[in-house]
Amino acid sequence: MDRKIRSLQDSKEIIEPFHSELVQCIEKGFNDFMKINEFISSEITPYVEFKPRTKACIIHDMIRANTLDLFSERGNLQVGEFNKVFGINVNDELFVRFKKMNKNFAVSSYLTPQHKKYLGQQRILGFPDEPTFLFAGYIPNQAWTSLSGIYLACWNGDTLEWYDEAGKYSYEQFSIDFESSKNDAHKIIEKRVRLKKGLGKNKDKGTGTDNN
């Protein structure tokens, strides 16, 4: 049984009380990685070059630490591991996990059975049954020296239901009803954003694992 998918507007209202802090956790996690990278390059060896997956893993761990620091005492939030996946359960309405994203807002991860279920808004053992599954993610620039953006995204299988760019820009798939000039039938036009060909195979060739 699939779970309820909350709209962009409903989700923004639910997450609004701590949205800025959520963004802060991601920004700080990325900046913490930059400090680690700078320290290793200057104090240990200038020849170190972390692979993208390693970078994503370090950033994820720093985001996790920042999230625990900021949110673990909140009464309406459950923060921690859910079947080995770190995330935030917001009052059984939204569940947020952290991931690196690509320019299509697809997350970087091996498509394990659990990850496929998360993308498809399906029931998962060890996860709460009610909240809509979301991703809180970041897109680094090509050199990994700054962030191109921080986003909340809601996927349903290979369909992007909506995304929100740290409150600045949003997209939500929509439908339009119109009356035909020949009869009274109504048609629905649906605008959808789908993964590019190749992203739905064994794994995304980007970075990260199912937990990053």
PDB file of N, CA and C in Angstrom, residues 93-188:
ATOM      1  N   GLU A  93       4.031  13.251   9.704  1.00  0.00           N
ATOM      2  CA  GLU A  93       3.470  13.882   8.505  1.00  0.00           C
ATOM      3  C   GLU A  93       4.477  13.899   7.357  1.00  0.00           C
ATOM      4  N   LEU A  94       5.735  14.162   7.677  1.00  0.00           N
ATOM      5  CA  LEU A  94       6.807  14.158   6.682  1.00  0.00           C
ATOM      6  C   LEU A  94       7.993  13.389   7.238  1.00  0.00           C
ATOM      7  N   PHE A  95       8.679  12.665   6.354  1.00  0.00           N
ATOM      8  CA  PHE A  95       9.942  12.031   6.729  1.00  0.00           C
ATOM      9  C   PHE A  95      11.004  12.558   5.786  1.00  0.00           C
ATOM     10  N   VAL A  96      12.078  13.105   6.362  1.00  0.00           N
ATOM     11  CA  VAL A  96      13.122  13.756   5.568  1.00  0.00           C
ATOM     12  C   VAL A  96      14.439  13.013   5.727  1.00  0.00           C
ATOM     13  N   ARG A  97      15.035  12.626   4.602  1.00  0.00           N
ATOM     14  CA  ARG A  97      16.389  12.073   4.633  1.00  0.00           C
ATOM     15  C   ARG A  97      17.288  12.936   3.761  1.00  0.00           C
ATOM     16  N   PHE A  98      18.591  12.858   3.989  1.00  0.00           N
ATOM     17  CA  PHE A  98      19.543  13.768   3.363  1.00  0.00           C
ATOM     18  C   PHE A  98      20.320  13.060   2.253  1.00  0.00           C
ATOM     19  N   LYS A  99      20.434  13.728   1.100  1.00  0.00           N
ATOM     20  CA  LYS A  99      21.140  13.139  -0.034  1.00  0.00           C
ATOM     21  C   LYS A  99      21.768  14.222  -0.904  1.00  0.00           C
ATOM     22  N   LYS A 100      22.849  13.827  -1.586  1.00  0.00           N
ATOM     23  CA  LYS A 100      23.361  14.658  -2.675  1.00  0.00           C
ATOM     24  C   LYS A 100      22.410  14.485  -3.859  1.00  0.00           C
ATOM     25  N   MET A 101      22.197  15.560  -4.631  1.00  0.00           N
ATOM     26  CA  MET A 101      21.316  15.503  -5.785  1.00  0.00           C
ATOM     27  C   MET A 101      22.071  15.868  -7.055  1.00  0.00           C
ATOM     28  N   ASN A 102      21.492  15.503  -8.203  1.00  0.00           N
ATOM     29  CA  ASN A 102      22.019  15.994  -9.465  1.00  0.00           C
ATOM     30  C   ASN A 102      21.123  17.122  -9.968  1.00  0.00           C
ATOM     31  N   LYS A 103      21.407  17.628 -11.161  1.00  0.00           N
ATOM     32  CA  LYS A 103      20.682  18.796 -11.664  1.00  0.00           C
ATOM     33  C   LYS A 103      19.206  18.522 -11.917  1.00  0.00           C
ATOM     34  N   ASN A 104      18.821  17.242 -11.979  1.00  0.00           N
ATOM     35  CA  ASN A 104      17.411  16.876 -12.162  1.00  0.00           C
ATOM     36  C   ASN A 104      16.717  16.609 -10.833  1.00  0.00           C
ATOM     37  N   PHE A 105      17.423  16.874  -9.721  1.00  0.00           N
ATOM     38  CA  PHE A 105      16.914  16.656  -8.363  1.00  0.00           C
ATOM     39  C   PHE A 105      16.754  15.176  -8.039  1.00  0.00           C
ATOM     40  N   ALA A 106      17.356  14.319  -8.875  1.00  0.00           N
ATOM     41  CA  ALA A 106      17.427  12.896  -8.560  1.00  0.00           C
ATOM     42  C   ALA A 106      18.549  12.704  -7.544  1.00  0.00           C
ATOM     43  N   VAL A 107      18.372  11.767  -6.615  1.00  0.00           N
ATOM     44  CA  VAL A 107      19.356  11.566  -5.561  1.00  0.00           C
ATOM     45  C   VAL A 107      20.382  10.535  -5.989  1.00  0.00           C
ATOM     46  N   SER A 108      21.595  10.695  -5.475  1.00  0.00           N
ATOM     47  CA  SER A 108      22.676   9.783  -5.794  1.00  0.00           C
ATOM     48  C   SER A 108      22.646   8.614  -4.832  1.00  0.00           C
ATOM     49  N   SER A 109      22.410   7.427  -5.364  1.00  0.00           N
ATOM     50  CA  SER A 109      22.306   6.280  -4.481  1.00  0.00           C
ATOM     51  C   SER A 109      22.236   4.996  -5.285  1.00  0.00           C
ATOM     52  N   TYR A 110      22.720   3.898  -4.688  1.00  0.00           N
ATOM     53  CA  TYR A 110      22.461   2.592  -5.265  1.00  0.00           C
ATOM     54  C   TYR A 110      20.965   2.306  -5.139  1.00  0.00           C
ATOM     55  N   LEU A 111      20.369   1.797  -6.209  1.00  0.00           N
ATOM     56  CA  LEU A 111      18.938   1.522  -6.190  1.00  0.00           C
ATOM     57  C   LEU A 111      18.668   0.180  -5.516  1.00  0.00           C
ATOM     58  N   THR A 112      18.881   0.141  -4.208  1.00  0.00           N
ATOM     59  CA  THR A 112      18.564  -1.035  -3.422  1.00  0.00           C
ATOM     60  C   THR A 112      17.044  -1.180  -3.342  1.00  0.00           C
ATOM     61  N   PRO A 113      16.538  -2.368  -2.983  1.00  0.00           N
ATOM     62  CA  PRO A 113      15.084  -2.521  -2.827  1.00  0.00           C
ATOM     63  C   PRO A 113      14.492  -1.504  -1.860  1.00  0.00           C
ATOM     64  N   GLN A 114      15.217  -1.204  -0.772  1.00  0.00           N
ATOM     65  CA  GLN A 114      14.697  -0.227   0.187  1.00  0.00           C
ATOM     66  C   GLN A 114      14.643   1.170  -0.417  1.00  0.00           C
ATOM     67  N   HIS A 115      15.682   1.536  -1.168  1.00  0.00           N
ATOM     68  CA  HIS A 115      15.702   2.864  -1.780  1.00  0.00           C
ATOM     69  C   HIS A 115      14.608   2.995  -2.834  1.00  0.00           C
ATOM     70  N   LYS A 116      14.361   1.937  -3.594  1.00  0.00           N
ATOM     71  CA  LYS A 116      13.289   1.960  -4.586  1.00  0.00           C
ATOM     72  C   LYS A 116      11.932   2.170  -3.911  1.00  0.00           C
ATOM     73  N   LYS A 117      11.747   1.516  -2.764  1.00  0.00           N
ATOM     74  CA  LYS A 117      10.489   1.695  -2.034  1.00  0.00           C
ATOM     75  C   LYS A 117      10.366   3.128  -1.514  1.00  0.00           C
ATOM     76  N   TYR A 118      11.480   3.694  -1.059  1.00  0.00           N
ATOM     77  CA  TYR A 118      11.444   5.084  -0.571  1.00  0.00           C
ATOM     78  C   TYR A 118      11.073   6.024  -1.718  1.00  0.00           C
ATOM     79  N   LEU A 119      11.695   5.844  -2.866  1.00  0.00           N
ATOM     80  CA  LEU A 119      11.359   6.663  -4.033  1.00  0.00           C
ATOM     81  C   LEU A 119       9.893   6.504  -4.418  1.00  0.00           C
ATOM     82  N   GLY A 120       9.376   5.278  -4.268  1.00  0.00           N
ATOM     83  CA  GLY A 120       7.998   4.993  -4.677  1.00  0.00           C
ATOM     84  C   GLY A 120       6.956   5.250  -3.609  1.00  0.00           C
ATOM     85  N   GLN A 121       7.361   5.872  -2.480  1.00  0.00           N
ATOM     86  CA  GLN A 121       6.423   6.202  -1.406  1.00  0.00           C
ATOM     87  C   GLN A 121       5.698   4.954  -0.900  1.00  0.00           C
ATOM     88  N   GLN A 122       6.421   3.845  -0.761  1.00  0.00           N
ATOM     89  CA  GLN A 122       5.831   2.587  -0.324  1.00  0.00           C
ATOM     90  C   GLN A 122       6.161   2.305   1.146  1.00  0.00           C
ATOM     91  N   ARG A 123       5.507   1.314   1.699  1.00  0.00           N
ATOM     92  CA  ARG A 123       5.763   0.920   3.085  1.00  0.00           C
ATOM     93  C   ARG A 123       7.140   0.280   3.189  1.00  0.00           C
ATOM     94  N   ILE A 124       7.880   0.630   4.250  1.00  0.00           N
ATOM     95  CA  ILE A 124       9.216   0.081   4.478  1.00  0.00           C
ATOM     96  C   ILE A 124       9.323  -0.353   5.928  1.00  0.00           C
ATOM     97  N   LEU A 125       9.817  -1.536   6.140  1.00  0.00           N
ATOM     98  CA  LEU A 125      10.015  -2.053   7.484  1.00  0.00           C
ATOM     99  C   LEU A 125      10.969  -1.138   8.254  1.00  0.00           C
ATOM    100  N   GLY A 126      10.546  -0.756   9.454  1.00  0.00           N
ATOM    101  CA  GLY A 126      11.387   0.095  10.291  1.00  0.00           C
ATOM    102  C   GLY A 126      11.149   1.582  10.109  1.00  0.00           C
ATOM    103  N   PHE A 127      10.309   1.960   9.140  1.00  0.00           N
ATOM    104  CA  PHE A 127       9.968   3.360   8.903  1.00  0.00           C
ATOM    105  C   PHE A 127       8.525   3.608   9.347  1.00  0.00           C
ATOM    106  N   PRO A 128       8.211   4.824   9.775  1.00  0.00           N
ATOM    107  CA  PRO A 128       6.809   5.123  10.096  1.00  0.00           C
ATOM    108  C   PRO A 128       5.937   5.003   8.855  1.00  0.00           C
ATOM    109  N   ASP A 129       4.695   4.588   9.028  1.00  0.00           N
ATOM    110  CA  ASP A 129       3.812   4.296   7.896  1.00  0.00           C
ATOM    111  C   ASP A 129       3.129   5.525   7.294  1.00  0.00           C
ATOM    112  N   GLU A 130       2.973   6.586   8.069  1.00  0.00           N
ATOM    113  CA  GLU A 130       2.133   7.697   7.627  1.00  0.00           C
ATOM    114  C   GLU A 130       2.848   8.807   6.846  1.00  0.00           C
ATOM    115  N   PRO A 131       4.031   9.256   7.262  1.00  0.00           N
ATOM    116  CA  PRO A 131       4.580  10.473   6.641  1.00  0.00           C
ATOM    117  C   PRO A 131       4.966  10.307   5.177  1.00  0.00           C
ATOM    118  N   THR A 132       4.835  11.396   4.420  1.00  0.00           N
ATOM    119  CA  THR A 132       5.317  11.467   3.045  1.00  0.00           C
ATOM    120  C   THR A 132       6.836  11.459   3.053  1.00  0.00           C
ATOM    121  N   PHE A 133       7.444  10.669   2.184  1.00  0.00           N
ATOM    122  CA  PHE A 133       8.899  10.594   2.104  1.00  0.00           C
ATOM    123  C   PHE A 133       9.454  11.758   1.283  1.00  0.00           C
ATOM    124  N   LEU A 134      10.392  12.491   1.864  1.00  0.00           N
ATOM    125  CA  LEU A 134      11.050  13.611   1.183  1.00  0.00           C
ATOM    126  C   LEU A 134      12.559  13.437   1.209  1.00  0.00           C
ATOM    127  N   PHE A 135      13.229  14.157   0.318  1.00  0.00           N
ATOM    128  CA  PHE A 135      14.676  14.265   0.335  1.00  0.00           C
ATOM    129  C   PHE A 135      15.055  15.717   0.587  1.00  0.00           C
ATOM    130  N   ALA A 136      15.972  15.942   1.506  1.00  0.00           N
ATOM    131  CA  ALA A 136      16.604  17.246   1.667  1.00  0.00           C
ATOM    132  C   ALA A 136      17.997  17.093   1.083  1.00  0.00           C
ATOM    133  N   GLY A 137      18.285  17.823   0.027  1.00  0.00           N
ATOM    134  CA  GLY A 137      19.538  17.589  -0.671  1.00  0.00           C
ATOM    135  C   GLY A 137      20.249  18.852  -1.088  1.00  0.00           C
ATOM    136  N   TYR A 138      21.436  18.637  -1.617  1.00  0.00           N
ATOM    137  CA  TYR A 138      22.271  19.743  -2.070  1.00  0.00           C
ATOM    138  C   TYR A 138      22.863  19.377  -3.421  1.00  0.00           C
ATOM    139  N   ILE A 139      23.158  20.389  -4.208  1.00  0.00           N
ATOM    140  CA  ILE A 139      23.853  20.208  -5.480  1.00  0.00           C
ATOM    141  C   ILE A 139      25.139  21.027  -5.419  1.00  0.00           C
ATOM    142  N   PRO A 140      26.315  20.368  -5.425  1.00  0.00           N
ATOM    143  CA  PRO A 140      27.572  21.120  -5.404  1.00  0.00           C
ATOM    144  C   PRO A 140      27.918  21.622  -6.800  1.00  0.00           C
ATOM    145  N   ASN A 141      28.779  22.645  -6.857  1.00  0.00           N
ATOM    146  CA  ASN A 141      29.263  23.045  -8.170  1.00  0.00           C
ATOM    147  C   ASN A 141      30.239  21.993  -8.680  1.00  0.00           C
ATOM    148  N   GLN A 142      30.703  22.128  -9.903  1.00  0.00           N
ATOM    149  CA  GLN A 142      31.509  21.082 -10.517  1.00  0.00           C
ATOM    150  C   GLN A 142      32.810  20.828  -9.759  1.00  0.00           C
ATOM    151  N   ALA A 143      33.362  21.863  -9.158  1.00  0.00           N
ATOM    152  CA  ALA A 143      34.628  21.724  -8.444  1.00  0.00           C
ATOM    153  C   ALA A 143      34.453  21.351  -6.976  1.00  0.00           C
ATOM    154  N   TRP A 144      33.218  21.242  -6.513  1.00  0.00           N
ATOM    155  CA  TRP A 144      32.925  20.955  -5.109  1.00  0.00           C
ATOM    156  C   TRP A 144      33.509  22.023  -4.182  1.00  0.00           C
ATOM    157  N   THR A 145      33.471  23.267  -4.620  1.00  0.00           N
ATOM    158  CA  THR A 145      33.973  24.355  -3.784  1.00  0.00           C
ATOM    159  C   THR A 145      32.855  25.207  -3.198  1.00  0.00           C
ATOM    160  N   SER A 146      31.643  25.019  -3.690  1.00  0.00           N
ATOM    161  CA  SER A 146      30.486  25.747  -3.165  1.00  0.00           C
ATOM    162  C   SER A 146      29.227  24.985  -3.559  1.00  0.00           C
ATOM    163  N   LEU A 147      28.100  25.411  -2.993  1.00  0.00           N
ATOM    164  CA  LEU A 147      26.821  24.772  -3.295  1.00  0.00           C
ATOM    165  C   LEU A 147      26.073  25.557  -4.365  1.00  0.00           C
ATOM    166  N   SER A 148      25.559  24.847  -5.353  1.00  0.00           N
ATOM    167  CA  SER A 148      24.717  25.478  -6.367  1.00  0.00           C
ATOM    168  C   SER A 148      23.299  25.676  -5.857  1.00  0.00           C
ATOM    169  N   GLY A 149      22.888  24.845  -4.893  1.00  0.00           N
ATOM    170  CA  GLY A 149      21.551  24.988  -4.336  1.00  0.00           C
ATOM    171  C   GLY A 149      21.259  23.947  -3.284  1.00  0.00           C
ATOM    172  N   ILE A 150      20.259  24.232  -2.443  1.00  0.00           N
ATOM    173  CA  ILE A 150      19.765  23.320  -1.421  1.00  0.00           C
ATOM    174  C   ILE A 150      18.269  23.153  -1.652  1.00  0.00           C
ATOM    175  N   TYR A 151      17.787  21.910  -1.647  1.00  0.00           N
ATOM    176  CA  TYR A 151      16.430  21.647  -2.084  1.00  0.00           C
ATOM    177  C   TYR A 151      15.714  20.637  -1.190  1.00  0.00           C
ATOM    178  N   LEU A 152      14.396  20.753  -1.160  1.00  0.00           N
ATOM    179  CA  LEU A 152      13.522  19.685  -0.693  1.00  0.00           C
ATOM    180  C   LEU A 152      12.838  19.120  -1.923  1.00  0.00           C
ATOM    181  N   ALA A 153      12.774  17.794  -2.024  1.00  0.00           N
ATOM    182  CA  ALA A 153      12.160  17.181  -3.199  1.00  0.00           C
ATOM    183  C   ALA A 153      11.298  16.005  -2.790  1.00  0.00           C
ATOM    184  N   CYS A 154      10.203  15.845  -3.510  1.00  0.00           N
ATOM    185  CA  CYS A 154       9.283  14.733  -3.278  1.00  0.00           C
ATOM    186  C   CYS A 154       9.178  13.930  -4.566  1.00  0.00           C
ATOM    187  N   TRP A 155       9.671  12.694  -4.513  1.00  0.00           N
ATOM    188  CA  TRP A 155       9.606  11.782  -5.654  1.00  0.00           C
ATOM    189  C   TRP A 155       8.529  10.723  -5.432  1.00  0.00           C
ATOM    190  N   ASN A 156       7.899  10.320  -6.517  1.00  0.00           N
ATOM    191  CA  ASN A 156       6.961   9.200  -6.513  1.00  0.00           C
ATOM    192  C   ASN A 156       7.358   8.286  -7.657  1.00  0.00           C
ATOM    193  N   GLY A 157       8.213   7.300  -7.365  1.00  0.00           N
ATOM    194  CA  GLY A 157       8.775   6.485  -8.428  1.00  0.00           C
ATOM    195  C   GLY A 157       9.741   7.320  -9.249  1.00  0.00           C
ATOM    196  N   ASP A 158       9.514   7.371 -10.570  1.00  0.00           N
ATOM    197  CA  ASP A 158      10.385   8.178 -11.424  1.00  0.00           C
ATOM    198  C   ASP A 158       9.775   9.540 -11.735  1.00  0.00           C
ATOM    199  N   THR A 159       8.754   9.928 -10.984  1.00  0.00           N
ATOM    200  CA  THR A 159       8.099  11.221 -11.188  1.00  0.00           C
ATOM    201  C   THR A 159       8.434  12.184 -10.056  1.00  0.00           C
ATOM    202  N   LEU A 160       8.895  13.357 -10.408  1.00  0.00           N
ATOM    203  CA  LEU A 160       9.156  14.404  -9.428  1.00  0.00           C
ATOM    204  C   LEU A 160       7.846  15.130  -9.151  1.00  0.00           C
ATOM    205  N   GLU A 161       7.282  14.893  -7.976  1.00  0.00           N
ATOM    206  CA  GLU A 161       6.009  15.533  -7.628  1.00  0.00           C
ATOM    207  C   GLU A 161       6.195  17.029  -7.412  1.00  0.00           C
ATOM    208  N   TRP A 162       7.242  17.394  -6.674  1.00  0.00           N
ATOM    209  CA  TRP A 162       7.534  18.810  -6.441  1.00  0.00           C
ATOM    210  C   TRP A 162       8.927  18.973  -5.865  1.00  0.00           C
ATOM    211  N   TYR A 163       9.440  20.194  -5.976  1.00  0.00           N
ATOM    212  CA  TYR A 163      10.677  20.534  -5.266  1.00  0.00           C
ATOM    213  C   TYR A 163      10.615  21.987  -4.830  1.00  0.00           C
ATOM    214  N   ASP A 164      11.403  22.307  -3.831  1.00  0.00           N
ATOM    215  CA  ASP A 164      11.451  23.669  -3.303  1.00  0.00           C
ATOM    216  C   ASP A 164      12.904  24.034  -3.069  1.00  0.00           C
ATOM    217  N   GLU A 165      13.354  25.142  -3.647  1.00  0.00           N
ATOM    218  CA  GLU A 165      14.739  25.576  -3.528  1.00  0.00           C
ATOM    219  C   GLU A 165      14.914  26.492  -2.324  1.00  0.00           C
ATOM    220  N   ALA A 166      15.076  25.903  -1.162  1.00  0.00           N
ATOM    221  CA  ALA A 166      15.312  26.660   0.079  1.00  0.00           C
ATOM    222  C   ALA A 166      14.346  27.834   0.192  1.00  0.00           C
ATOM    223  N   GLY A 167      13.100  27.609  -0.245  1.00  0.00           N
ATOM    224  CA  GLY A 167      12.088  28.649  -0.131  1.00  0.00           C
ATOM    225  C   GLY A 167      12.118  29.704  -1.212  1.00  0.00           C
ATOM    226  N   LYS A 168      13.070  29.615  -2.159  1.00  0.00           N
ATOM    227  CA  LYS A 168      13.207  30.669  -3.173  1.00  0.00           C
ATOM    228  C   LYS A 168      12.413  30.363  -4.437  1.00  0.00           C
ATOM    229  N   TYR A 169      12.460  29.111  -4.876  1.00  0.00           N
ATOM    230  CA  TYR A 169      11.794  28.732  -6.117  1.00  0.00           C
ATOM    231  C   TYR A 169      11.182  27.354  -5.953  1.00  0.00           C
ATOM    232  N   SER A 170       9.978  27.175  -6.440  1.00  0.00           N
ATOM    233  CA  SER A 170       9.301  25.896  -6.270  1.00  0.00           C
ATOM    234  C   SER A 170       8.734  25.411  -7.592  1.00  0.00           C
ATOM    235  N   TYR A 171       8.570  24.102  -7.678  1.00  0.00           N
ATOM    236  CA  TYR A 171       7.901  23.477  -8.821  1.00  0.00           C
ATOM    237  C   TYR A 171       6.976  22.398  -8.290  1.00  0.00           C
ATOM    238  N   GLU A 172       5.793  22.300  -8.867  1.00  0.00           N
ATOM    239  CA  GLU A 172       4.887  21.214  -8.545  1.00  0.00           C
ATOM    240  C   GLU A 172       4.181  20.792  -9.812  1.00  0.00           C
ATOM    241  N   GLN A 173       4.123  19.488 -10.064  1.00  0.00           N
ATOM    242  CA  GLN A 173       3.395  19.028 -11.237  1.00  0.00           C
ATOM    243  C   GLN A 173       1.939  19.436 -11.071  1.00  0.00           C
ATOM    244  N   PHE A 174       1.269  19.752 -12.159  1.00  0.00           N
ATOM    245  CA  PHE A 174      -0.100  20.252 -12.060  1.00  0.00           C
ATOM    246  C   PHE A 174      -0.948  19.701 -13.194  1.00  0.00           C
ATOM    247  N   SER A 175      -2.254  19.862 -13.056  1.00  0.00           N
ATOM    248  CA  SER A 175      -3.176  19.450 -14.122  1.00  0.00           C
ATOM    249  C   SER A 175      -4.130  20.594 -14.413  1.00  0.00           C
ATOM    250  N   ILE A 176      -4.567  20.681 -15.665  1.00  0.00           N
ATOM    251  CA  ILE A 176      -5.486  21.729 -16.098  1.00  0.00           C
ATOM    252  C   ILE A 176      -6.695  21.066 -16.739  1.00  0.00           C
ATOM    253  N   ASP A 177      -7.891  21.414 -16.299  1.00  0.00           N
ATOM    254  CA  ASP A 177      -9.117  20.923 -16.924  1.00  0.00           C
ATOM    255  C   ASP A 177      -9.632  21.980 -17.903  1.00  0.00           C
ATOM    256  N   PHE A 178     -10.038  21.559 -19.092  1.00  0.00           N
ATOM    257  CA  PHE A 178     -10.618  22.523 -20.019  1.00  0.00           C
ATOM    258  C   PHE A 178     -11.755  21.867 -20.796  1.00  0.00           C
ATOM    259  N   GLU A 179     -12.673  22.684 -21.288  1.00  0.00           N
ATOM    260  CA  GLU A 179     -13.856  22.174 -21.997  1.00  0.00           C
ATOM    261  C   GLU A 179     -13.562  22.094 -23.476  1.00  0.00           C
ATOM    262  N   SER A 180     -13.817  20.963 -24.049  1.00  0.00           N
ATOM    263  CA  SER A 180     -13.600  20.783 -25.479  1.00  0.00           C
ATOM    264  C   SER A 180     -14.598  21.623 -26.269  1.00  0.00           C
ATOM    265  N   SER A 181     -14.163  22.137 -27.402  1.00  0.00           N
ATOM    266  CA  SER A 181     -15.051  22.944 -28.232  1.00  0.00           C
ATOM    267  C   SER A 181     -16.091  22.085 -28.936  1.00  0.00           C
ATOM    268  N   LYS A 182     -15.850  20.761 -29.016  1.00  0.00           N
ATOM    269  CA  LYS A 182     -16.770  19.881 -29.730  1.00  0.00           C
ATOM    270  C   LYS A 182     -17.754  19.174 -28.822  1.00  0.00           C
ATOM    271  N   ASN A 183     -17.392  18.962 -27.558  1.00  0.00           N
ATOM    272  CA  ASN A 183     -18.302  18.271 -26.646  1.00  0.00           C
ATOM    273  C   ASN A 183     -18.015  18.737 -25.228  1.00  0.00           C
ATOM    274  N   ASP A 184     -18.729  18.162 -24.295  1.00  0.00           N
ATOM    275  CA  ASP A 184     -18.618  18.579 -22.905  1.00  0.00           C
ATOM    276  C   ASP A 184     -17.565  17.790 -22.134  1.00  0.00           C
ATOM    277  N   ALA A 185     -16.832  16.950 -22.840  1.00  0.00           N
ATOM    278  CA  ALA A 185     -15.825  16.130 -22.159  1.00  0.00           C
ATOM    279  C   ALA A 185     -14.695  17.011 -21.650  1.00  0.00           C
ATOM    280  N   HIS A 186     -14.124  16.619 -20.545  1.00  0.00           N
ATOM    281  CA  HIS A 186     -12.987  17.330 -19.978  1.00  0.00           C
ATOM    282  C   HIS A 186     -11.751  16.454 -20.081  1.00  0.00           C
ATOM    283  N   LYS A 187     -10.654  17.090 -20.377  1.00  0.00           N
ATOM    284  CA  LYS A 187      -9.388  16.395 -20.473  1.00  0.00           C
ATOM    285  C   LYS A 187      -8.430  16.969 -19.435  1.00  0.00           C
ATOM    286  N   ILE A 188      -7.456  16.181 -19.098  1.00  0.00           N
ATOM    287  CA  ILE A 188      -6.453  16.610 -18.114  1.00  0.00           C
ATOM    288  C   ILE A 188      -5.071  16.596 -18.753  1.00  0.00           C
TER     289      ILE A 188
END
